[in-house]
Short mmCIF file of C-alpha atoms in Angstrom, two decimals:
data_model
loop_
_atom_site.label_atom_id
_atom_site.label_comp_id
_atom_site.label_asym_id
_atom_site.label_seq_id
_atom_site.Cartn_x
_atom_site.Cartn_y
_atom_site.Cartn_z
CA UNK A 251 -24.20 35.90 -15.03
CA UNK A 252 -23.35 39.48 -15.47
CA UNK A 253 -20.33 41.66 -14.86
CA UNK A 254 -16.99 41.51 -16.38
CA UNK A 255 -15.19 38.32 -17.52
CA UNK A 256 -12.70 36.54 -14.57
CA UNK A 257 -9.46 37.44 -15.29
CA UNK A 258 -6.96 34.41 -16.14
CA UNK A 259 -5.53 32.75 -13.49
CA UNK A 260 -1.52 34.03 -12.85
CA UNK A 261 0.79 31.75 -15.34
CA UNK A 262 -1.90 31.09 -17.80
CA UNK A 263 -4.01 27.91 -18.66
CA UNK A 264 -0.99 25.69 -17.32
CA UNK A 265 -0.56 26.64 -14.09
CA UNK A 266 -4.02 26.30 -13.27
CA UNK A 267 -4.06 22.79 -14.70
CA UNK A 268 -0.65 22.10 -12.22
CA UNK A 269 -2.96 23.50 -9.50
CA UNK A 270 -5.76 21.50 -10.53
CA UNK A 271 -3.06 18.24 -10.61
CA UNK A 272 -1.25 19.09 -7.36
CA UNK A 273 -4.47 19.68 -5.57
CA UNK A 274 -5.71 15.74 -6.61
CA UNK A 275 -2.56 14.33 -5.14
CA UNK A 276 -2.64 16.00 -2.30
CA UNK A 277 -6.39 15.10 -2.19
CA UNK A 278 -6.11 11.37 -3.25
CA UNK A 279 -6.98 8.57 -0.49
CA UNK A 280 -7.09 4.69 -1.18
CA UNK A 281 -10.59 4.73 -0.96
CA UNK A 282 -11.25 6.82 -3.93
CA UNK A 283 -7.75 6.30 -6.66
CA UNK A 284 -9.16 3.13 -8.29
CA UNK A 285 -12.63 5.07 -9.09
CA UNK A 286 -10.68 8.34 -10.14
CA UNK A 287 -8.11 5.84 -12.37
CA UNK A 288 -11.59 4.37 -14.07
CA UNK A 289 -12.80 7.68 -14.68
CA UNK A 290 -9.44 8.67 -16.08
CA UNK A 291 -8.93 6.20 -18.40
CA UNK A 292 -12.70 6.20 -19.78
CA UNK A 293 -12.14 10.04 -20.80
CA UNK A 294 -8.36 8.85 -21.84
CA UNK A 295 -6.47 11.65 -18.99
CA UNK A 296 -3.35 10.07 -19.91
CA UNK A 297 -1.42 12.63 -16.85
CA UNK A 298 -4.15 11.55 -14.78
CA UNK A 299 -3.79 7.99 -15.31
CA UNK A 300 -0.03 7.98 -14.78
CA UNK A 301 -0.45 9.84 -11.15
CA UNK A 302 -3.15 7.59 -10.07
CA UNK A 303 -1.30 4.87 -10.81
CA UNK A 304 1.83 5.71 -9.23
CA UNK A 305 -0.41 6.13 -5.92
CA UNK A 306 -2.08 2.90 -6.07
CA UNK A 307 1.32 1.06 -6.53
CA UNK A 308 3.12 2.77 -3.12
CA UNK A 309 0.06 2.47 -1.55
CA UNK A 310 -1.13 -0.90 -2.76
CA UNK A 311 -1.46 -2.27 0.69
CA UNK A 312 -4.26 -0.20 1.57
CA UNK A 313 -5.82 0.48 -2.22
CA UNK A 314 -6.03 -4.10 -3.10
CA UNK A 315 -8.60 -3.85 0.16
CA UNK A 316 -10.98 -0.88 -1.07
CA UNK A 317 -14.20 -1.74 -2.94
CA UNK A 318 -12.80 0.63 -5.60
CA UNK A 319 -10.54 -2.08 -6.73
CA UNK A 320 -13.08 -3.91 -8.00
CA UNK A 321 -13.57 -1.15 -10.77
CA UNK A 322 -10.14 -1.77 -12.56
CA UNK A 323 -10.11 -2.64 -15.72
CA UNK A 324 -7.61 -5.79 -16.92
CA UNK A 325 -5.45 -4.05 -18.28
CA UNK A 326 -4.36 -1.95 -15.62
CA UNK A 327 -4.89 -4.71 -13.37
CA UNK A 328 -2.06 -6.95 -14.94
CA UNK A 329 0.13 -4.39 -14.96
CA UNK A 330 -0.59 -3.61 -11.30
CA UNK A 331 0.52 -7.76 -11.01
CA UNK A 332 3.33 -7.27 -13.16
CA UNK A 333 5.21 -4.46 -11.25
CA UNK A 334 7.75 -4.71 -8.46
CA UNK A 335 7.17 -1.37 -7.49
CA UNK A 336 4.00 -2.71 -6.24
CA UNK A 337 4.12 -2.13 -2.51
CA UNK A 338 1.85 -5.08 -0.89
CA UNK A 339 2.30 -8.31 0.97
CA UNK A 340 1.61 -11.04 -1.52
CA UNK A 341 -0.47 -13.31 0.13
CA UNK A 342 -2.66 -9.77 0.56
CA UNK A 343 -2.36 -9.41 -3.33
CA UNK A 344 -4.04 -12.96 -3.87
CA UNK A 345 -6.38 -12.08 -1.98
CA UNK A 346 -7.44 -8.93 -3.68
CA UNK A 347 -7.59 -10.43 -7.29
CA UNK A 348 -9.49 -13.65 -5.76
CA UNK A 349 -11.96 -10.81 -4.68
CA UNK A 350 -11.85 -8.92 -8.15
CA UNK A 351 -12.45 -12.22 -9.61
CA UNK A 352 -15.23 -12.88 -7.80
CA UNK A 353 -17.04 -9.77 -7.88
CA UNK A 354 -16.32 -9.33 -11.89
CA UNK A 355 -17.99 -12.78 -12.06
CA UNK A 356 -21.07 -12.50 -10.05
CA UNK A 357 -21.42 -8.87 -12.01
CA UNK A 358 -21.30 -10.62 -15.22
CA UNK A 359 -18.87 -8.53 -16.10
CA UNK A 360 -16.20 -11.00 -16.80
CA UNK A 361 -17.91 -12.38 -20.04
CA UNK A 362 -15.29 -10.74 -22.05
CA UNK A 363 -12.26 -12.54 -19.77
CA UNK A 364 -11.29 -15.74 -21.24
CA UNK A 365 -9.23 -18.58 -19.86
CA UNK A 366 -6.17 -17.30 -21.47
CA UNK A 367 -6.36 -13.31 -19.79
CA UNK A 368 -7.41 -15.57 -16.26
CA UNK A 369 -4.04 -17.54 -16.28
CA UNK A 370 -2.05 -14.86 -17.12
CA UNK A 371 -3.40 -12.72 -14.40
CA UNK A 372 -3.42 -15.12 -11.68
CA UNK A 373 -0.27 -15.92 -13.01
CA UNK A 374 1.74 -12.85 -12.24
CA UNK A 375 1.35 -13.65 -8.74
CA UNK A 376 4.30 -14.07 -7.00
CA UNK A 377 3.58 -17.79 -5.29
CA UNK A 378 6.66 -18.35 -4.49
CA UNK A 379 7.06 -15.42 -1.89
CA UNK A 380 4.10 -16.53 0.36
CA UNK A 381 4.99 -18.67 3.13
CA UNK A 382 3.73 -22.81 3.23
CA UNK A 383 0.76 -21.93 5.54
CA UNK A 384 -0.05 -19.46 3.32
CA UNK A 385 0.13 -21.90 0.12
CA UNK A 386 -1.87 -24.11 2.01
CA UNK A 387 -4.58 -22.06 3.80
CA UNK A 388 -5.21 -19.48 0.67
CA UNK A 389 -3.99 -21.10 -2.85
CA UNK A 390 -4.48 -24.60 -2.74
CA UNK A 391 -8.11 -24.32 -2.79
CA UNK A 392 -7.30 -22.50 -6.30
CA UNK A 393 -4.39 -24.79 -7.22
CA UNK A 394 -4.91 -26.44 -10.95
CA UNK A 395 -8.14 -23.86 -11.26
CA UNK A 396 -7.49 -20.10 -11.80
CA UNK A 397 -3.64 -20.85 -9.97
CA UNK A 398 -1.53 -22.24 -12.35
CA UNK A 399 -0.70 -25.63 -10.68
CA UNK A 400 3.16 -25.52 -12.30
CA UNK A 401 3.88 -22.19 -10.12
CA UNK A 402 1.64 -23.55 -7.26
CA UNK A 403 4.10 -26.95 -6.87
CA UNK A 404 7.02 -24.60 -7.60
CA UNK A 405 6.43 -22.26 -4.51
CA UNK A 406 5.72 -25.49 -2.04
CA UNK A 407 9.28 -26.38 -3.44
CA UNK A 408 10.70 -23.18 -2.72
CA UNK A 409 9.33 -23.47 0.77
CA UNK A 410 11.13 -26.91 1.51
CA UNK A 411 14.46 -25.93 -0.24
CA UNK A 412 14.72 -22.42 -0.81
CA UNK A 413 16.89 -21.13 -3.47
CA UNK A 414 17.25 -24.77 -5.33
CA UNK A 415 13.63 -25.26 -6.50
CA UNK A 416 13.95 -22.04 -9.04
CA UNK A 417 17.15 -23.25 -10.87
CA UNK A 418 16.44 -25.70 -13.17
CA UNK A 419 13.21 -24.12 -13.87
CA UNK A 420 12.15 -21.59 -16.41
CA UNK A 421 11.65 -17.65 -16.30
CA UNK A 422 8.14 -17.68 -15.71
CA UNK A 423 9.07 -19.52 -12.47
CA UNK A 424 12.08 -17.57 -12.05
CA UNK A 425 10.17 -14.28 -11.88
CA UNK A 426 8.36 -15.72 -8.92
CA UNK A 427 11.71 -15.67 -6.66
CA UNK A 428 11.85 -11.41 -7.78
CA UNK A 429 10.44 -9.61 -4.81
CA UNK A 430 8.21 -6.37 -4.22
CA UNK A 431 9.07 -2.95 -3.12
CA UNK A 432 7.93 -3.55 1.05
CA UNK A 433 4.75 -1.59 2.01
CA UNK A 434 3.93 1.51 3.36
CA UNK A 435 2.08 1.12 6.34
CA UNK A 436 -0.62 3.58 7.52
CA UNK A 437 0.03 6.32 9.99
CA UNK A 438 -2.31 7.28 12.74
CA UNK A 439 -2.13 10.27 14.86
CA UNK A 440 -3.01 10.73 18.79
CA UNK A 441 -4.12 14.29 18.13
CA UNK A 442 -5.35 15.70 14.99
CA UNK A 443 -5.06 19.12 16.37
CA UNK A 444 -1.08 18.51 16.47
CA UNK A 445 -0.45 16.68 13.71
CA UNK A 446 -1.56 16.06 10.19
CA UNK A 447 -0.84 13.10 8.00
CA UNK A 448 -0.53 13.26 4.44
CA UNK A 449 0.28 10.30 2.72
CA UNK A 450 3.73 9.10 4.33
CA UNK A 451 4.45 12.14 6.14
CA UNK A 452 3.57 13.91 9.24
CA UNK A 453 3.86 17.93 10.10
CA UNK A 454 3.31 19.08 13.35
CA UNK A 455 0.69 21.40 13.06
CA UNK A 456 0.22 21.93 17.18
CA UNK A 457 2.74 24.06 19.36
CA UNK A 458 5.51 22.94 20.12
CA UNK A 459 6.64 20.22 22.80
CA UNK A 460 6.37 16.93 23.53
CA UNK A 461 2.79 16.76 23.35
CA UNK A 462 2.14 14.16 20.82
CA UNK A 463 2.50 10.41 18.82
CA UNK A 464 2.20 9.03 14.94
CA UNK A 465 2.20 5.14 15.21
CA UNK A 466 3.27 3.89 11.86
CA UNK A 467 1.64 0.07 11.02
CA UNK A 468 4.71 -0.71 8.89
CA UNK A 469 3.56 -3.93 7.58
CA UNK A 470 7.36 -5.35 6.45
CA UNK A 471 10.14 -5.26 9.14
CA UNK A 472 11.93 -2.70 6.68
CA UNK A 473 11.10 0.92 7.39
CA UNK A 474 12.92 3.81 7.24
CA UNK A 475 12.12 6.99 8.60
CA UNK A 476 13.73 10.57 7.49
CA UNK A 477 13.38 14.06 9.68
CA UNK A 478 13.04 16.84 6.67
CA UNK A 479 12.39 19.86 8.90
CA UNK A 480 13.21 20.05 12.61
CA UNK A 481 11.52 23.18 14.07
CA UNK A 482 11.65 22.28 18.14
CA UNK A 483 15.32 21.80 18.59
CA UNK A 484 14.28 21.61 22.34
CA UNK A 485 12.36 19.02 22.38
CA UNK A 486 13.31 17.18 18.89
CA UNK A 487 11.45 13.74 17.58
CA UNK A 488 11.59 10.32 19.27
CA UNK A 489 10.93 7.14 17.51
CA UNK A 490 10.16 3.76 19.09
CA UNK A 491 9.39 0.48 19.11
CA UNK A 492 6.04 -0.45 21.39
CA UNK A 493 3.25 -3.05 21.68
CA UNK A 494 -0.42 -1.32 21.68
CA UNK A 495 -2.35 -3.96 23.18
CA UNK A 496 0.01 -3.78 26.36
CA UNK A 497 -0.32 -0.02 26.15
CA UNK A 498 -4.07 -0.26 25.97
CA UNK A 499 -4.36 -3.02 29.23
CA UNK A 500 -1.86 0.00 30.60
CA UNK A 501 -4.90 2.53 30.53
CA UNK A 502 -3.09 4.05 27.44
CA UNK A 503 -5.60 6.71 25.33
CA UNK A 504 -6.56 3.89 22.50
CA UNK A 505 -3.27 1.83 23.07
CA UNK A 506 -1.00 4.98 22.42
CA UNK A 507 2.38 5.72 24.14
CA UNK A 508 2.13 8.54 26.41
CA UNK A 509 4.82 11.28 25.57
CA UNK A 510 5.13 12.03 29.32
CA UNK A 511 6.04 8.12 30.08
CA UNK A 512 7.71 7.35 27.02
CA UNK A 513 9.76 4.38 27.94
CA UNK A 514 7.54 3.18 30.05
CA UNK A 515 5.04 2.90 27.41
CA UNK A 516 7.67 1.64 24.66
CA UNK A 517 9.68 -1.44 24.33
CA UNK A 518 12.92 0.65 23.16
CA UNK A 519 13.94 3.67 21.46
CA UNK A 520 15.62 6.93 21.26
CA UNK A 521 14.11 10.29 22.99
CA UNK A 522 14.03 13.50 21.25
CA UNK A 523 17.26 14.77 22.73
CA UNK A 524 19.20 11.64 21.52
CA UNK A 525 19.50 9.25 24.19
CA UNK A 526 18.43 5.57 23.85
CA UNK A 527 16.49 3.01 26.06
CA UNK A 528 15.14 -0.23 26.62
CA UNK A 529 17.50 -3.64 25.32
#
């Protein structure tokens, strides 16, 4: 191509590799971190590897159910197990690496996995958080297989007499009583045109008023919410609690609560201005 040379971009060689980073993390969805991470590691982007991590891990919920998943490698994948800043449910977690398993298996790709890399990642599940029906319905089948039977008969225990099975036992079964960071549910919008989602937050991108609704699938009963930037003082944020299947029998626009009958719609809650409703 002819002409003159591009001049460098302002701040040099680094800042366009920090606009190159910030624009993958803004960029990055569940469906797609596990296939960047494999990419990352194969050409050893150590930065890379270390954001796309962090991602996968608060969003874990959503990444353990992608088809990307399948893709990790195990070493990333045990220390996915290992964390506690790994934000999923845990029966959801079995699940995932049952799937991996599977997949890696019928791929042949698992030739390379002996018994001894098997136990230790099925063993870094966290049994003893899942409930008995759980146990039951989704681990026994695995129970003295892939599941290490010892943690298997120490979470049933745990169940019956929680808090007294784990004493007399040892750390591995110890670690199994440590729980996970809760997850981050995902966050759907009524209008697109008012509001964008990125990640865990929301900006209102619409004009202003009470005009529009993010419903948050929370996934734990432990969520906290935090206003960073109030712009319409007049009309301010509401948050609430609601059911969408009543909302949808209701007429509601695909089960969402109409700002204009807002405690009508919702079970309780607080209106923009402050004041609180329902029990």
């Amino acid at each position: 191509v002819g002409g003159a040379p591009h001049p460098p971009p302002p701040g040099g060689v680094g800042a366009l590799r920090a606009r190159i980073f910030e624009h993958l993390q803004e960029s990055t969805s569940p469906d797609m971190a596990c296939i960047v991470l494999a990419s990352a590691r194969l050409y050893q982007q150590e930065a890379l590897q270390d954001m796309y991590l962090s991602f996968i891990l608060k969003h874990a919920q959503q990444v353990f159910r992608t088809e990307g998943f399948w893709r990790l490698d195990v070493a990333v994948l045990q220390r996915l197990l290992e964390s506690d800043d790994a934000r999923i449910e845990e029966v959801d977690l079995f699940k995932a690496l049952v799937s991996w398993h599977r997949h890696r298996s019928k791929d042949c790709h698992d030739a390379g996995l002996d018994d001894k890399q098997l136990a230790r990642l099925f063993g870094s599940v966290r049994y003893a958080q899942m409930t008995g029906l759980q146990l039951v319905s989704e681990v026994r089948p695995f129970a003295g297989g892939v599941v290490p039977k010892d943690l298997y008969v120490s979470a049933l225990e745990q169940v019956v007499a929680p808090g007294v099975a784990l004493i007399d036992r040892g750390q591995a079964c110890r670690r199994q009583a440590a729980r996970r960071q809760p997850p981050i549910g995902s966050i759907q919008v009524s209008d697109p045109r008012l509001l964008s989602v990125q990640s865990t937050s929301v900006r209102k991108v619409g004009g202003v008023g009470w005009n529009c609704t993010a419903v948050i699938d929370p996934s734990t009963p432990r969520t906290r919410f935090r206003v960073e930037r109030l712009a319409d003082h007049q009309n301010g944020v509401g948050i609430a609690i609601f059911d969408p299947e009543r909302n949808a029998l209701r007429g509601g626009c695909s089960g969402f609560p109409n700002p204009d009958q807002w405690a009508a719609d919702c079970l309780v809650g607080v209106y923009g201005t402050g004041c609180f409703f329902g029990v």
